[in-house]
């Protein structure tokens, strides 16, 4: 009974809080909820914990559903042949250790970020790169993301491994999402869509609760392209204006039945029950780290004053 | 010389053609002048032709699906569905009564002789499970791939002294021309006795152990012998030492010649008719007029016993019994492997390791939980500035 109720809240929470930071608890008839909010006058983000009641009366901590989007690298690779619970647990411990040293902020594809890396060949020994995140992937300590920018009319993409100890600092200059999960089409787009000033300042957002979705539609350069964008169902590109035969071939080659293939999607994702367990394990430590950072920042701003 | 020698793609092979002519001349000469001395090499005309002599043991059977004949039957063959629920409960109670009151074994309980370690000592190995691969970074920022090995609950089942072991089937083969060594039988992964046969369980009854899913033999020198019921843990190894890991490689099944032997196959296009991933020629046609043994062809690939030698241990987690080893080991994830001290001469022990094995300190002080090699970057420490 509890499991079903908890799962229902989890899934409904997923649907509702897809863009919202604050998970609004939905009341169920049998289970009572308590939201514990840590608010902050600096207008910084806060994370809520849902505590659901157990049958015996003990509280069971359930991490908010948006953890799945904020920290996707904590979820392991779904391929069953190579999964081992003990190894995943140890990897998560190592990831939390690394996160205690450096702040790896929440970001999505489409956010503009700046990464400072220790580089022996640089004049200052540190290399800073600013770019838009066009793709992110990997799980565990292998998690990576690609930043793209156009520097002196040359497109540059750099793949960073999130947990590499050479990384000194990761800043999110503009936190937003785009209409697609992968922005690889920026390679074929006009260069202005990938250009960001290297000395860009971090932008403060008006509404801290919601991660905005930028509904920008990007204009592509004339063909030839690196990929067949007409076959990929992209939302963030302007009308491609191709001859009809391209769209006909795309229809011929398309696999419309895949959206009904439940097993395919099941195999590609970690089940909700497991996700709950994983994030519950990891949540308290992440919250502690958040609090420590806030304290440090507050102390730092107090010292300045 | 009527036959045209061509190579795989149908082009006339001029080089071979020349040698054929040369051979024809020699053959003719020999027929006419029998006193002509010609040094034949062991392969006849093989030296003149671009054919590598295969000297592998290709006729030795490398894989079996059954255990050796001297093993007892292991898994329970009985059909248990007809047992009533009451009887099932009774069976469970019997098992519990038999194996309860097993307290963890301390070093002081076992009577281990105080033996001295010397560089020629061969210590016991350990049975572990390969649970995956994790990336770690060295202090200069270089990424290394480390295999995570989970040392299962190993216990020594029995020790066979050298004189006795030399008389066994394997012992006679192994110690034909050398001094015999002892054998330690180690078991890992305790399981419910229900699933095994009585004969298999009796192997463990003498020492009072729960039957183990996996058994292995480790060849040891007599001074590294261990009494039965000795636990072997991750602390048996030392940080920075080199180990050899033995396992069964990934089973690829029946594979073609391109994947199995790395052949190039044929062109994908340009008119190639039904020749893309095939082997091509398998013989010369003239010399020996047969296919040489060991000719590389499609067949079963993988599932073979292999050693990866000289892998360095970079991290040990004493709490979870985990060893991180730099490099990869044979076999897929979640497969069982055996870990030994290395035999490579330059990476052997110079100082004494935990001999004959490691025991946690008696005074209750816990050992350091997570031990890292000095070359590795610890995750909790500050970022690297090169």
Short mmCIF file of N, CA and C in Angstrom, two decimals, chain B residues 171-333:
data_model
loop_
_atom_site.label_atom_id
_atom_site.label_comp_id
_atom_site.label_asym_id
_atom_site.label_seq_id
_atom_site.Cartn_x
_atom_site.Cartn_y
_atom_site.Cartn_z
N UNK B 171 48.75 -33.22 -9.71
CA UNK B 171 50.07 -33.11 -9.08
C UNK B 171 51.15 -33.84 -9.85
N UNK B 172 50.82 -35.05 -10.35
CA UNK B 172 51.83 -35.81 -11.10
C UNK B 172 52.25 -35.06 -12.34
N UNK B 173 51.29 -34.41 -13.02
CA UNK B 173 51.65 -33.66 -14.24
C UNK B 173 52.48 -32.45 -13.89
N UNK B 174 52.08 -31.78 -12.80
CA UNK B 174 52.69 -30.49 -12.48
C UNK B 174 54.11 -30.65 -11.98
N UNK B 175 54.34 -31.66 -11.14
CA UNK B 175 55.62 -31.78 -10.46
C UNK B 175 56.45 -32.91 -11.02
N UNK B 176 56.32 -33.15 -12.31
CA UNK B 176 57.07 -34.25 -12.93
C UNK B 176 58.57 -34.03 -12.76
N UNK B 177 59.03 -32.79 -13.04
CA UNK B 177 60.46 -32.54 -13.00
C UNK B 177 60.83 -31.47 -11.99
N UNK B 178 59.92 -31.21 -11.06
CA UNK B 178 60.29 -30.20 -10.07
C UNK B 178 59.88 -30.64 -8.68
N UNK B 179 60.34 -29.87 -7.74
CA UNK B 179 60.08 -30.19 -6.34
C UNK B 179 58.59 -29.95 -6.06
N UNK B 180 57.89 -30.90 -5.42
CA UNK B 180 56.45 -30.72 -5.22
C UNK B 180 56.14 -29.65 -4.18
N UNK B 181 55.00 -28.98 -4.39
CA UNK B 181 54.52 -27.96 -3.47
C UNK B 181 53.15 -28.38 -2.93
N UNK B 182 52.75 -27.73 -1.86
CA UNK B 182 51.46 -28.06 -1.26
C UNK B 182 50.32 -27.37 -1.98
N UNK B 183 49.10 -27.75 -1.61
CA UNK B 183 47.91 -27.22 -2.28
C UNK B 183 46.90 -26.81 -1.22
N UNK B 184 46.43 -25.59 -1.31
CA UNK B 184 45.39 -25.08 -0.41
C UNK B 184 44.07 -25.05 -1.17
N UNK B 185 43.07 -25.69 -0.61
CA UNK B 185 41.75 -25.63 -1.24
C UNK B 185 40.96 -24.54 -0.53
N UNK B 186 40.56 -23.56 -1.28
CA UNK B 186 39.86 -22.40 -0.72
C UNK B 186 38.46 -22.34 -1.32
N UNK B 187 37.49 -22.03 -0.48
CA UNK B 187 36.11 -21.90 -0.96
C UNK B 187 35.61 -20.49 -0.75
N UNK B 188 34.67 -20.07 -1.62
CA UNK B 188 34.12 -18.71 -1.52
C UNK B 188 32.63 -18.74 -1.72
N UNK B 189 31.96 -17.77 -1.12
CA UNK B 189 30.52 -17.57 -1.29
C UNK B 189 29.69 -18.70 -0.68
N UNK B 190 29.48 -18.59 0.61
CA UNK B 190 28.67 -19.60 1.30
C UNK B 190 27.23 -19.57 0.79
N UNK B 191 26.63 -20.77 0.72
CA UNK B 191 25.27 -20.86 0.19
C UNK B 191 24.48 -21.87 0.99
N UNK B 192 23.19 -21.86 0.77
CA UNK B 192 22.28 -22.79 1.44
C UNK B 192 22.62 -24.22 1.03
N UNK B 193 22.82 -25.13 2.03
CA UNK B 193 23.18 -26.51 1.67
C UNK B 193 22.11 -27.21 0.84
N UNK B 194 20.90 -26.68 0.85
CA UNK B 194 19.80 -27.26 0.07
C UNK B 194 20.14 -27.48 -1.39
N UNK B 195 20.88 -26.56 -1.94
CA UNK B 195 21.07 -26.61 -3.39
C UNK B 195 22.19 -27.55 -3.81
N UNK B 196 22.94 -28.09 -2.84
CA UNK B 196 24.06 -28.97 -3.19
C UNK B 196 23.77 -30.41 -2.81
N UNK B 197 24.57 -31.33 -3.38
CA UNK B 197 24.42 -32.74 -3.04
C UNK B 197 25.11 -33.04 -1.71
N UNK B 198 24.81 -34.21 -1.20
CA UNK B 198 25.40 -34.60 0.10
C UNK B 198 26.91 -34.76 -0.02
N UNK B 199 27.36 -35.33 -1.16
CA UNK B 199 28.80 -35.54 -1.31
C UNK B 199 29.55 -34.21 -1.33
N UNK B 200 28.94 -33.22 -1.99
CA UNK B 200 29.59 -31.92 -2.05
C UNK B 200 29.63 -31.28 -0.67
N UNK B 201 28.54 -31.36 0.07
CA UNK B 201 28.50 -30.77 1.42
C UNK B 201 29.49 -31.45 2.35
N UNK B 202 29.73 -32.76 2.10
CA UNK B 202 30.64 -33.50 3.00
C UNK B 202 32.06 -32.97 2.90
N UNK B 203 32.40 -32.32 1.78
CA UNK B 203 33.74 -31.74 1.64
C UNK B 203 33.97 -30.68 2.71
N UNK B 204 32.89 -30.02 3.13
CA UNK B 204 33.00 -28.92 4.08
C UNK B 204 32.65 -29.35 5.50
N UNK B 205 32.01 -30.53 5.62
CA UNK B 205 31.53 -30.98 6.94
C UNK B 205 32.64 -31.15 7.94
N UNK B 206 33.79 -31.69 7.48
CA UNK B 206 34.89 -31.97 8.40
C UNK B 206 35.34 -30.72 9.12
N UNK B 207 35.31 -29.61 8.42
CA UNK B 207 35.79 -28.36 9.01
C UNK B 207 34.64 -27.52 9.56
N UNK B 208 33.41 -27.95 9.31
CA UNK B 208 32.26 -27.22 9.87
C UNK B 208 31.93 -25.93 9.16
N UNK B 209 32.18 -25.90 7.87
CA UNK B 209 31.86 -24.70 7.10
C UNK B 209 30.56 -24.90 6.34
N UNK B 210 29.86 -23.80 6.12
CA UNK B 210 28.72 -23.85 5.19
C UNK B 210 29.28 -24.12 3.80
N UNK B 211 28.59 -24.94 3.01
CA UNK B 211 29.15 -25.24 1.68
C UNK B 211 29.26 -23.98 0.83
N UNK B 212 30.33 -23.94 0.06
CA UNK B 212 30.64 -22.76 -0.74
C UNK B 212 30.28 -23.01 -2.19
N UNK B 213 29.89 -21.92 -2.83
CA UNK B 213 29.49 -22.05 -4.25
C UNK B 213 30.69 -22.31 -5.13
N UNK B 214 31.83 -21.80 -4.72
CA UNK B 214 32.98 -21.83 -5.61
C UNK B 214 34.18 -22.35 -4.86
N UNK B 215 34.94 -23.27 -5.48
CA UNK B 215 36.16 -23.80 -4.88
C UNK B 215 37.33 -23.51 -5.80
N UNK B 216 38.51 -23.35 -5.20
CA UNK B 216 39.70 -23.14 -6.02
C UNK B 216 40.89 -23.72 -5.30
N UNK B 217 41.90 -24.09 -6.07
CA UNK B 217 43.13 -24.60 -5.49
C UNK B 217 44.23 -23.58 -5.69
N UNK B 218 45.03 -23.38 -4.67
CA UNK B 218 46.17 -22.50 -4.78
C UNK B 218 47.41 -23.28 -4.39
N UNK B 219 48.42 -23.21 -5.25
CA UNK B 219 49.67 -23.94 -4.99
C UNK B 219 50.51 -23.08 -4.06
N UNK B 220 50.87 -23.63 -2.90
CA UNK B 220 51.63 -22.86 -1.90
C UNK B 220 52.83 -23.66 -1.46
N UNK B 221 53.83 -22.92 -0.99
CA UNK B 221 54.97 -23.57 -0.35
C UNK B 221 54.54 -23.99 1.06
N UNK B 222 55.16 -25.04 1.62
CA UNK B 222 54.72 -25.53 2.94
C UNK B 222 54.77 -24.46 4.04
N UNK B 223 55.66 -23.50 3.94
CA UNK B 223 55.70 -22.50 5.01
C UNK B 223 54.55 -21.51 4.95
N UNK B 224 53.76 -21.52 3.85
CA UNK B 224 52.61 -20.63 3.73
C UNK B 224 51.30 -21.38 3.91
N UNK B 225 51.38 -22.57 4.48
CA UNK B 225 50.17 -23.37 4.67
C UNK B 225 49.27 -22.73 5.71
N UNK B 226 47.97 -22.90 5.56
CA UNK B 226 47.00 -22.33 6.49
C UNK B 226 46.08 -23.43 7.00
N UNK B 227 45.66 -23.35 8.26
CA UNK B 227 44.73 -24.37 8.75
C UNK B 227 43.34 -24.14 8.19
N UNK B 228 42.48 -25.19 8.21
CA UNK B 228 41.13 -25.02 7.68
C UNK B 228 40.36 -23.97 8.48
N UNK B 229 39.40 -23.36 7.84
CA UNK B 229 38.52 -22.31 8.38
C UNK B 229 39.20 -20.95 8.48
N UNK B 230 40.39 -20.82 7.99
CA UNK B 230 41.04 -19.50 8.00
C UNK B 230 40.35 -18.58 7.02
N UNK B 231 39.93 -17.39 7.46
CA UNK B 231 39.33 -16.47 6.49
C UNK B 231 40.41 -15.70 5.74
N UNK B 232 40.15 -15.48 4.46
CA UNK B 232 41.05 -14.67 3.64
C UNK B 232 40.29 -13.43 3.21
N UNK B 233 40.89 -12.28 3.44
CA UNK B 233 40.19 -11.02 3.13
C UNK B 233 41.03 -10.17 2.20
N UNK B 234 40.53 -8.95 1.93
CA UNK B 234 41.26 -8.04 1.05
C UNK B 234 42.59 -7.64 1.67
N UNK B 235 42.71 -7.73 3.01
CA UNK B 235 43.95 -7.35 3.66
C UNK B 235 45.10 -8.31 3.40
N UNK B 236 44.80 -9.42 2.75
CA UNK B 236 45.84 -10.39 2.38
C UNK B 236 46.85 -9.75 1.45
N UNK B 237 46.42 -8.70 0.72
CA UNK B 237 47.29 -8.05 -0.25
C UNK B 237 47.77 -6.71 0.29
N UNK B 238 48.81 -6.23 -0.35
CA UNK B 238 49.46 -5.00 0.07
C UNK B 238 49.28 -3.95 -1.01
N UNK B 239 49.10 -2.72 -0.59
CA UNK B 239 48.96 -1.64 -1.57
C UNK B 239 50.24 -1.52 -2.39
N UNK B 240 50.09 -1.37 -3.67
CA UNK B 240 51.26 -1.18 -4.53
C UNK B 240 51.84 -2.46 -5.06
N UNK B 241 51.37 -3.61 -4.56
CA UNK B 241 51.95 -4.85 -5.07
C UNK B 241 51.35 -5.21 -6.41
N UNK B 242 52.03 -6.08 -7.12
CA UNK B 242 51.53 -6.53 -8.42
C UNK B 242 50.88 -7.89 -8.22
N UNK B 243 49.74 -8.07 -8.90
CA UNK B 243 49.04 -9.35 -8.81
C UNK B 243 48.79 -9.91 -10.20
N UNK B 244 48.59 -11.23 -10.24
CA UNK B 244 48.14 -11.88 -11.47
C UNK B 244 46.69 -12.26 -11.25
N UNK B 245 45.87 -11.95 -12.22
CA UNK B 245 44.45 -12.28 -12.10
C UNK B 245 44.11 -13.31 -13.17
N UNK B 246 43.48 -14.37 -12.72
CA UNK B 246 43.16 -15.48 -13.60
C UNK B 246 41.65 -15.57 -13.73
N UNK B 247 41.18 -15.66 -14.95
CA UNK B 247 39.74 -15.76 -15.15
C UNK B 247 39.44 -16.37 -16.50
N UNK B 248 38.15 -16.54 -16.72
CA UNK B 248 37.71 -17.07 -18.01
C UNK B 248 37.25 -15.90 -18.86
N UNK B 249 37.78 -15.79 -20.07
CA UNK B 249 37.49 -14.62 -20.90
C UNK B 249 36.03 -14.60 -21.33
N UNK B 250 35.63 -13.45 -21.86
CA UNK B 250 34.25 -13.25 -22.31
C UNK B 250 33.94 -14.25 -23.41
N UNK B 251 32.77 -14.86 -23.32
CA UNK B 251 32.35 -15.86 -24.30
C UNK B 251 31.67 -15.15 -25.47
N UNK B 252 32.32 -15.16 -26.62
CA UNK B 252 31.74 -14.50 -27.80
C UNK B 252 30.95 -15.47 -28.66
N UNK B 253 31.05 -16.76 -28.34
CA UNK B 253 30.32 -17.72 -29.16
C UNK B 253 31.04 -18.01 -30.45
N UNK B 254 30.28 -18.49 -31.42
CA UNK B 254 30.85 -18.82 -32.72
C UNK B 254 31.09 -17.51 -33.47
N UNK B 255 32.33 -17.22 -33.77
CA UNK B 255 32.62 -15.95 -34.42
C UNK B 255 33.36 -16.17 -35.72
N UNK B 256 33.17 -15.22 -36.61
CA UNK B 256 33.83 -15.28 -37.91
C UNK B 256 35.28 -14.88 -37.80
N UNK B 257 35.92 -14.96 -38.92
CA UNK B 257 37.38 -14.84 -38.99
C UNK B 257 37.84 -13.40 -38.78
N UNK B 258 36.97 -12.44 -39.10
CA UNK B 258 37.36 -11.04 -38.94
C UNK B 258 37.45 -10.67 -37.47
N UNK B 259 36.46 -11.08 -36.68
CA UNK B 259 36.45 -10.76 -35.26
C UNK B 259 37.41 -11.67 -34.50
N UNK B 260 37.47 -12.92 -34.89
CA UNK B 260 38.23 -13.89 -34.12
C UNK B 260 39.73 -13.73 -34.33
N UNK B 261 40.15 -13.55 -35.58
CA UNK B 261 41.58 -13.50 -35.87
C UNK B 261 42.05 -12.14 -36.40
N UNK B 262 41.12 -11.22 -36.61
CA UNK B 262 41.53 -9.89 -37.08
C UNK B 262 41.84 -9.84 -38.55
N UNK B 263 41.23 -10.73 -39.32
CA UNK B 263 41.43 -10.69 -40.76
C UNK B 263 40.81 -9.42 -41.32
N UNK B 264 41.31 -9.01 -42.49
CA UNK B 264 40.76 -7.79 -43.08
C UNK B 264 39.54 -8.06 -43.93
N UNK B 265 39.32 -9.28 -44.34
CA UNK B 265 38.16 -9.56 -45.18
C UNK B 265 38.34 -9.02 -46.58
N UNK B 266 37.25 -8.57 -47.16
CA UNK B 266 37.30 -8.05 -48.52
C UNK B 266 36.71 -6.66 -48.61
N UNK B 267 36.70 -6.08 -49.82
CA UNK B 267 36.16 -4.72 -49.96
C UNK B 267 34.64 -4.72 -49.79
N UNK B 268 34.14 -3.64 -49.21
CA UNK B 268 32.69 -3.53 -48.98
C UNK B 268 31.95 -3.27 -50.27
N UNK B 269 32.60 -2.63 -51.21
CA UNK B 269 31.91 -2.31 -52.47
C UNK B 269 32.88 -2.58 -53.62
N UNK B 270 32.81 -1.77 -54.67
CA UNK B 270 33.66 -1.93 -55.86
C UNK B 270 33.49 -3.30 -56.49
N UNK B 271 32.24 -3.75 -56.48
CA UNK B 271 31.93 -4.97 -57.22
C UNK B 271 32.26 -6.27 -56.53
N UNK B 272 32.68 -6.25 -55.27
CA UNK B 272 33.01 -7.51 -54.59
C UNK B 272 31.77 -8.37 -54.46
N UNK B 273 31.84 -9.59 -55.03
CA UNK B 273 30.68 -10.48 -55.01
C UNK B 273 30.79 -11.44 -53.85
N UNK B 274 29.94 -11.26 -52.85
CA UNK B 274 29.85 -12.19 -51.72
C UNK B 274 31.21 -12.42 -51.06
N UNK B 275 32.03 -11.38 -51.01
CA UNK B 275 33.30 -11.52 -50.32
C UNK B 275 33.57 -10.28 -49.49
N UNK B 276 33.03 -10.25 -48.29
CA UNK B 276 33.19 -9.09 -47.43
C UNK B 276 33.87 -9.44 -46.12
N UNK B 277 33.51 -10.56 -45.51
CA UNK B 277 34.06 -10.93 -44.20
C UNK B 277 34.58 -12.36 -44.21
N UNK B 278 35.03 -12.80 -45.39
CA UNK B 278 35.48 -14.19 -45.47
C UNK B 278 36.99 -14.27 -45.32
N UNK B 279 37.48 -15.48 -45.18
CA UNK B 279 38.91 -15.68 -44.94
C UNK B 279 39.77 -15.67 -46.17
N UNK B 280 39.21 -16.12 -47.28
CA UNK B 280 40.02 -16.17 -48.49
C UNK B 280 40.76 -17.49 -48.61
N UNK B 281 41.99 -17.43 -49.06
CA UNK B 281 42.77 -18.65 -49.31
C UNK B 281 43.11 -19.32 -48.00
N UNK B 282 43.06 -20.66 -47.99
CA UNK B 282 43.47 -21.38 -46.78
C UNK B 282 44.68 -22.26 -47.04
N UNK B 283 45.20 -22.23 -48.23
CA UNK B 283 46.38 -23.05 -48.50
C UNK B 283 47.06 -22.57 -49.76
N UNK B 284 48.21 -23.18 -50.04
CA UNK B 284 48.95 -22.75 -51.21
C UNK B 284 48.57 -23.53 -52.45
N UNK B 285 48.15 -24.75 -52.28
CA UNK B 285 47.73 -25.55 -53.44
C UNK B 285 48.76 -26.58 -53.82
N UNK B 286 50.02 -26.20 -53.76
CA UNK B 286 51.05 -27.13 -54.22
C UNK B 286 51.76 -27.81 -53.06
N UNK B 287 52.31 -26.94 -52.19
CA UNK B 287 53.12 -27.46 -51.11
C UNK B 287 52.25 -28.24 -50.13
N UNK B 288 52.61 -29.45 -49.80
CA UNK B 288 51.92 -30.32 -48.85
C UNK B 288 50.51 -30.69 -49.31
N UNK B 289 49.93 -29.93 -50.18
CA UNK B 289 48.61 -30.22 -50.77
C UNK B 289 47.55 -30.50 -49.72
N UNK B 290 47.59 -29.74 -48.65
CA UNK B 290 46.59 -29.90 -47.61
C UNK B 290 46.55 -28.59 -46.83
N UNK B 291 45.59 -28.55 -45.91
CA UNK B 291 45.49 -27.38 -45.04
C UNK B 291 46.34 -27.64 -43.81
N UNK B 292 47.17 -26.69 -43.45
CA UNK B 292 48.03 -26.85 -42.30
C UNK B 292 47.22 -26.88 -41.01
N UNK B 293 47.62 -27.67 -40.01
CA UNK B 293 46.93 -27.64 -38.73
C UNK B 293 47.11 -26.27 -38.08
N UNK B 294 46.07 -25.76 -37.49
CA UNK B 294 46.13 -24.44 -36.87
C UNK B 294 45.74 -23.34 -37.82
N UNK B 295 45.29 -23.70 -39.01
CA UNK B 295 44.83 -22.68 -39.96
C UNK B 295 43.71 -21.87 -39.31
N UNK B 296 43.83 -20.55 -39.39
CA UNK B 296 42.87 -19.69 -38.71
C UNK B 296 41.55 -19.69 -39.46
N UNK B 297 40.50 -20.08 -38.78
CA UNK B 297 39.18 -20.21 -39.39
C UNK B 297 38.13 -19.77 -38.39
N UNK B 298 36.86 -19.60 -38.83
CA UNK B 298 35.82 -19.27 -37.85
C UNK B 298 35.65 -20.39 -36.84
N UNK B 299 35.17 -20.02 -35.64
CA UNK B 299 34.99 -21.02 -34.61
C UNK B 299 34.62 -20.35 -33.31
N UNK B 300 34.62 -21.14 -32.26
CA UNK B 300 34.24 -20.62 -30.95
C UNK B 300 35.33 -19.69 -30.43
N UNK B 301 34.91 -18.52 -30.02
CA UNK B 301 35.86 -17.52 -29.53
C UNK B 301 35.54 -17.18 -28.08
N UNK B 302 36.54 -17.17 -27.25
CA UNK B 302 36.34 -16.76 -25.88
C UNK B 302 36.08 -17.94 -24.96
N UNK B 303 35.72 -17.62 -23.72
CA UNK B 303 35.49 -18.62 -22.67
C UNK B 303 36.73 -19.48 -22.48
N UNK B 304 37.88 -18.83 -22.41
CA UNK B 304 39.15 -19.53 -22.21
C UNK B 304 39.83 -18.99 -20.97
N UNK B 305 40.61 -19.85 -20.36
CA UNK B 305 41.28 -19.44 -19.13
C UNK B 305 42.51 -18.63 -19.46
N UNK B 306 42.57 -17.43 -18.89
CA UNK B 306 43.69 -16.55 -19.17
C UNK B 306 44.17 -15.85 -17.90
N UNK B 307 45.45 -15.47 -17.92
CA UNK B 307 46.02 -14.68 -16.85
C UNK B 307 46.30 -13.27 -17.35
N UNK B 308 46.00 -12.27 -16.53
CA UNK B 308 46.52 -10.93 -16.78
C UNK B 308 47.55 -10.66 -15.70
N UNK B 309 48.79 -10.53 -16.11
CA UNK B 309 49.86 -10.53 -15.11
C UNK B 309 50.35 -9.13 -14.79
N UNK B 310 50.82 -8.99 -13.58
CA UNK B 310 51.51 -7.76 -13.18
C UNK B 310 50.60 -6.57 -12.96
N UNK B 311 49.34 -6.78 -12.59
CA UNK B 311 48.42 -5.65 -12.36
C UNK B 311 48.68 -5.08 -10.97
N UNK B 312 48.75 -3.75 -10.93
CA UNK B 312 49.12 -3.10 -9.66
C UNK B 312 47.87 -2.82 -8.83
N UNK B 313 47.97 -3.10 -7.53
CA UNK B 313 46.84 -2.78 -6.63
C UNK B 313 46.99 -1.33 -6.22
N UNK B 314 45.96 -0.51 -6.49
CA UNK B 314 46.06 0.92 -6.21
C UNK B 314 45.19 1.35 -5.04
N UNK B 315 44.27 0.52 -4.63
CA UNK B 315 43.39 0.93 -3.54
C UNK B 315 42.76 -0.30 -2.91
N UNK B 316 42.68 -0.31 -1.59
CA UNK B 316 42.01 -1.42 -0.88
C UNK B 316 40.99 -0.83 0.08
N UNK B 317 39.80 -1.37 0.04
CA UNK B 317 38.75 -0.96 0.98
C UNK B 317 38.53 -2.12 1.93
N UNK B 318 38.96 -1.94 3.19
CA UNK B 318 38.93 -3.07 4.14
C UNK B 318 37.52 -3.35 4.62
N UNK B 319 36.68 -2.30 4.62
CA UNK B 319 35.33 -2.50 5.18
C UNK B 319 34.50 -3.40 4.27
N UNK B 320 34.54 -3.13 2.97
CA UNK B 320 33.73 -3.91 2.03
C UNK B 320 34.53 -5.01 1.36
N UNK B 321 35.83 -5.17 1.71
CA UNK B 321 36.67 -6.20 1.09
C UNK B 321 36.79 -6.01 -0.41
N UNK B 322 37.22 -4.81 -0.79
CA UNK B 322 37.29 -4.48 -2.21
C UNK B 322 38.74 -4.16 -2.56
N UNK B 323 39.17 -4.66 -3.71
CA UNK B 323 40.51 -4.34 -4.22
C UNK B 323 40.33 -3.63 -5.55
N UNK B 324 41.01 -2.49 -5.73
CA UNK B 324 41.01 -1.80 -7.02
C UNK B 324 42.35 -2.09 -7.67
N UNK B 325 42.28 -2.58 -8.89
CA UNK B 325 43.48 -3.05 -9.56
C UNK B 325 43.62 -2.26 -10.86
N UNK B 326 44.82 -1.77 -11.14
CA UNK B 326 45.02 -0.90 -12.31
C UNK B 326 45.07 -1.75 -13.56
N UNK B 327 44.13 -1.55 -14.46
CA UNK B 327 44.08 -2.35 -15.67
C UNK B 327 42.79 -3.14 -15.71
N UNK B 328 42.72 -4.10 -16.62
CA UNK B 328 41.50 -4.91 -16.76
C UNK B 328 41.84 -6.37 -16.54
N UNK B 329 40.81 -7.14 -16.20
CA UNK B 329 41.01 -8.56 -15.93
C UNK B 329 40.19 -9.37 -16.92
N UNK B 330 40.56 -10.65 -17.12
CA UNK B 330 39.79 -11.45 -18.08
C UNK B 330 38.39 -11.71 -17.55
N UNK B 331 37.45 -11.72 -18.42
CA UNK B 331 36.09 -12.11 -18.05
C UNK B 331 35.14 -10.94 -18.02
N UNK B 332 33.85 -11.23 -18.08
CA UNK B 332 32.84 -10.17 -18.06
C UNK B 332 32.61 -9.68 -16.64
N UNK B 333 31.81 -8.62 -16.51
CA UNK B 333 31.47 -8.11 -15.18
C UNK B 333 30.68 -9.17 -14.43
#
